[in-house]
Coordinates of C-alpha atoms in Angstrom, one line a residue:
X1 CA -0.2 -13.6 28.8
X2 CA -0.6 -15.3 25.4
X3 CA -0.4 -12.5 22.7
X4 CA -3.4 -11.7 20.3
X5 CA -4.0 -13.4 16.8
X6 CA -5.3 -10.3 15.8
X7 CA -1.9 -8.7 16.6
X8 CA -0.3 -11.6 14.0
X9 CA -2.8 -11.4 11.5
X10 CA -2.9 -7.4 10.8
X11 CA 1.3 -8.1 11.6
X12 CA 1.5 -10.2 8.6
X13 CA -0.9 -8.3 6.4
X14 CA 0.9 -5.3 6.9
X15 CA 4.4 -6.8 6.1
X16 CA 2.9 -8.4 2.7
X17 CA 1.0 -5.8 1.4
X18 CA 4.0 -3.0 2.1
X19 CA 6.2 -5.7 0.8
X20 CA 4.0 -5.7 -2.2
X21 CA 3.1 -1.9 -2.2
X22 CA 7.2 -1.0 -2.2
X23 CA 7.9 -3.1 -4.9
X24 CA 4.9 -1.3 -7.1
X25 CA 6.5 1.8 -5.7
X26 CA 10.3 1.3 -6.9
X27 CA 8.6 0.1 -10.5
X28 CA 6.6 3.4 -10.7
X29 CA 9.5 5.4 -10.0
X30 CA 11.8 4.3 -12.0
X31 CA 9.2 3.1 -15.4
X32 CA 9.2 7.1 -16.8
X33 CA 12.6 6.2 -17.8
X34 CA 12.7 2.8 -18.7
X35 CA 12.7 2.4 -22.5
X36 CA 10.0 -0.1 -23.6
X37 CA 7.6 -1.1 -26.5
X38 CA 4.8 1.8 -26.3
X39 CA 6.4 3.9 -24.8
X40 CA 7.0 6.3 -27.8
X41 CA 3.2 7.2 -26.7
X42 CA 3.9 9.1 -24.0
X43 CA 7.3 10.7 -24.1
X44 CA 6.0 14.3 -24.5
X45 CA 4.2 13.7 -21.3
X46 CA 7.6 12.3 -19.4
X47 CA 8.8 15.7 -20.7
X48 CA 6.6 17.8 -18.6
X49 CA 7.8 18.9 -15.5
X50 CA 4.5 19.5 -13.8
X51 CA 3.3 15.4 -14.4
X52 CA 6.9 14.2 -13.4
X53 CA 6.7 16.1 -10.1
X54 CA 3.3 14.5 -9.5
X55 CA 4.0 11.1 -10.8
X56 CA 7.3 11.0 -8.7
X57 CA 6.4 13.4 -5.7
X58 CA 3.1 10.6 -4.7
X59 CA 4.8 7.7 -5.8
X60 CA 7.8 9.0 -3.1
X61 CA 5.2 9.5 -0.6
X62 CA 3.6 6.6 -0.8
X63 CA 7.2 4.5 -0.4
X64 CA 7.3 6.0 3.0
X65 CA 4.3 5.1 3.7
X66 CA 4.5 1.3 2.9
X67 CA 8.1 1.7 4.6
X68 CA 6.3 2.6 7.8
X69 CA 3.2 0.4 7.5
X70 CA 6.4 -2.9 6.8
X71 CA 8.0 -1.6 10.5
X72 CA 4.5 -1.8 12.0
X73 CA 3.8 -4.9 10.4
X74 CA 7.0 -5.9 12.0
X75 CA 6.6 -4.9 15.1
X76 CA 3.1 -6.5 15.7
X77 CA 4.7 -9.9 14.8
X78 CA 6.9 -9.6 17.4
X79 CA 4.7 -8.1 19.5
X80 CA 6.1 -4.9 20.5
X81 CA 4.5 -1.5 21.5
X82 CA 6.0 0.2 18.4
X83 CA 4.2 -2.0 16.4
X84 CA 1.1 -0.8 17.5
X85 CA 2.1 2.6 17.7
X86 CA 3.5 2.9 14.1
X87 CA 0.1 1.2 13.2
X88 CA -1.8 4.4 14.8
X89 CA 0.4 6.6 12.6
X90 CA 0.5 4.9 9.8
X91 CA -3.1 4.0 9.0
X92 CA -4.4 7.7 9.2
X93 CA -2.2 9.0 7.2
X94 CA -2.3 6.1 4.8
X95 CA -6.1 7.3 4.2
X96 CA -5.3 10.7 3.9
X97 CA -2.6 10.1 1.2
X98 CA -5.1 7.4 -0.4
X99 CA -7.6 9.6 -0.9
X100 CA -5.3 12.3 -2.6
X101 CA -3.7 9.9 -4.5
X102 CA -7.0 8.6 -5.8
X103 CA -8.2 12.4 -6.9
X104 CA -5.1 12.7 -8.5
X105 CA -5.3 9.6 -10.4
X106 CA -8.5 10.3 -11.2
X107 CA -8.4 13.9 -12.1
X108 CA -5.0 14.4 -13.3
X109 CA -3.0 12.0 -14.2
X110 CA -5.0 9.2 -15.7
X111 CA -6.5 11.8 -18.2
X112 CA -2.8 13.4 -19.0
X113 CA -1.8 9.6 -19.9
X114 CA -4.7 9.0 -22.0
X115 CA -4.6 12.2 -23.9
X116 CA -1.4 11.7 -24.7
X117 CA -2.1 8.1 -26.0
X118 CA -4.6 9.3 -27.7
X119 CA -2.7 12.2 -29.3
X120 CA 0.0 9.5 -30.7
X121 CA -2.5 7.2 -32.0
X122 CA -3.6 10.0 -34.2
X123 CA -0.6 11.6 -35.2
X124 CA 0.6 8.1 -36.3
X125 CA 0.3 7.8 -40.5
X126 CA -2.5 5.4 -40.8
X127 CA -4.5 7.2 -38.4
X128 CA -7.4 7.8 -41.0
X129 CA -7.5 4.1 -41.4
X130 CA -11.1 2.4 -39.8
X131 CA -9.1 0.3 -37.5
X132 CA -7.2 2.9 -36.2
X133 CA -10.6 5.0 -35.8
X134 CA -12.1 2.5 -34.1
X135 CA -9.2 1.7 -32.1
X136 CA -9.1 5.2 -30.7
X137 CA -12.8 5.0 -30.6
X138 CA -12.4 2.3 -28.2
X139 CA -9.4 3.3 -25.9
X140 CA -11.7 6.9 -25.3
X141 CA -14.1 4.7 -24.2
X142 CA -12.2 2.5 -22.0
X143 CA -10.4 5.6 -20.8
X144 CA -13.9 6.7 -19.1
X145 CA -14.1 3.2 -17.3
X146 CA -10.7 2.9 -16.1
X147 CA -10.7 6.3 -14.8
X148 CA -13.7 5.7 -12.7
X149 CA -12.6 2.2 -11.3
X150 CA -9.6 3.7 -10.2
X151 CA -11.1 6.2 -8.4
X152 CA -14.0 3.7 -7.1
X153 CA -11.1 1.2 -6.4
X154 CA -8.7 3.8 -4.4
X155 CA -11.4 5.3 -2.0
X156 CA -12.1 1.5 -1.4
X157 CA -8.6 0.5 -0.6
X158 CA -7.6 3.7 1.1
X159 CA -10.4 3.4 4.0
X160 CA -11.3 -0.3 4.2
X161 CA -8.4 -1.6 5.3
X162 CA -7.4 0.9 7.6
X163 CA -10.3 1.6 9.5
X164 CA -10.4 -2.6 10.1
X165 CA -6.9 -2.1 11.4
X166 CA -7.7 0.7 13.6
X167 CA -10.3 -1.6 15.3
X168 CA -8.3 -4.4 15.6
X169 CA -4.8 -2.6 16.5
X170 CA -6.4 -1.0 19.4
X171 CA -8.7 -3.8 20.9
X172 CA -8.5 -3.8 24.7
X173 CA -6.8 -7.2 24.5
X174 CA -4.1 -5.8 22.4
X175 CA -3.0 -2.9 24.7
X176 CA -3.6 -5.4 27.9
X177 CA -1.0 -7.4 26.3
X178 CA 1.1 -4.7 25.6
X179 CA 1.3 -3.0 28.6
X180 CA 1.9 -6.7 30.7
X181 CA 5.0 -6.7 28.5
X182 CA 5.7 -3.2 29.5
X183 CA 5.2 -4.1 33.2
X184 CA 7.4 -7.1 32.5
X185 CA 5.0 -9.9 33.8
X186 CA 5.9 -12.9 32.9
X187 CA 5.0 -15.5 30.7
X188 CA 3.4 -18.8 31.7
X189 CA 6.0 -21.1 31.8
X190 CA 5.8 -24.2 29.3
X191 CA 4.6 -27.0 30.9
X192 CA 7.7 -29.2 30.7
X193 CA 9.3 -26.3 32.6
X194 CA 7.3 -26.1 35.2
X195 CA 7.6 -29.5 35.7
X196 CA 11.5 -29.6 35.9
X197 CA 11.6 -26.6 38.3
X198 CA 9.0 -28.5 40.6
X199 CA 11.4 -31.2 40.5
X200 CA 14.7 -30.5 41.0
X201 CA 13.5 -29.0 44.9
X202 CA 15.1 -25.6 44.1
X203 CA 12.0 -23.4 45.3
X204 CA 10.8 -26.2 48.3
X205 CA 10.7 -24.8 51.3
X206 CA 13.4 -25.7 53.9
X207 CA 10.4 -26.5 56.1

């Protein structure tokens, strides 16, 4: 029984975008306390315990979630059951912690970082000056925008996705093909084969 492309194709999407989504994951953790230019902005915020444990606690959570999207992305491509089954787990709860991700983002954590950039740009000496006015002029502005396409952006990617891989990963030809290779039916032999084992006699009948 010749295995799905739609068990391939949602296989290798979900190793390259946990691929992807753990290497954002191990940046975010580990940025807080990488010295950098700009970052000067926002070390009173890194000193709060309450942002860490949000910033860190989410970015943790969504690691394992990646981690168990990659061994379902995995097991598709190989066409195993606990591809599929990982798959089922994975892509509910994937929404569930995009969603709260997202209202975090949106409603806490986004607006701590901006404050706090905007409370460094005006403690700095030249603050009074007109470019520096209208430079925080501008980043209050742009904080509204970026704020609300990250919310608009994570409600997108935390349902789209996943609902299309619920449909796919559970498509009557996927679990046919799943539970033939739990039955242990066989697969069609190659043509060359099925030639060779016609021709050697080994199955003729002695008749």
């Amino acid at each position: 029984m010749q295995k799905p492309t739609s068990m391939m194709v949602t296989g290798i999407l979900n190793l390259a975008f946990a691929s992807l989504g753990l290497l954002m994951g191990c940046w975010g953790l580990i940025q807080p306390f990488v010295p950098m230019p700009g970052a000067e902005a926002f070390e009173d915020l890194y000193r709060d315990g309450m942002f860490l444990t949000v910033v860190l606690g989410l970015g943790l959570i969504g690691m394992a979630t990646k981690g168990l999207m990659w061994f379902s992305g995995f097991g598709l491509v190989k066409g195993k059951a606990f591809g599929r089954s990982l798959g089922n787990l994975w892509a509910p709860i994937s929404m569930v912690y995009g969603l709260t991700s997202t209202a975090a983002q949106g409603a806490y954590i986004l607006p701590k970082t901006f404050a706090a950039q905007m409370a460094w740009m005006k403690a700095q000496p030249n603050a009074d000056s007109q470019m520096m006015q209208q430079q925080i002029q501008m980043m209050q502005t742009m904080s509204d925008i970026m704020i609300w396409g990250t919310v608009v952006f994570g409600v997108f990617s935390a349902v789209v996705y996943q609902g299309i891989f619920l449909i796919l990963n559970n498509r009557k030809a996927v679990k046919d093909y799943l539970a033939a290779q739990a039955s242990g039916q066989a697969m069609p032999p190659r043509p060359g084969v099925a030639a060779a084992s016609a021709g050697d006699g080994s199955d003729a009948s002695p008749w």
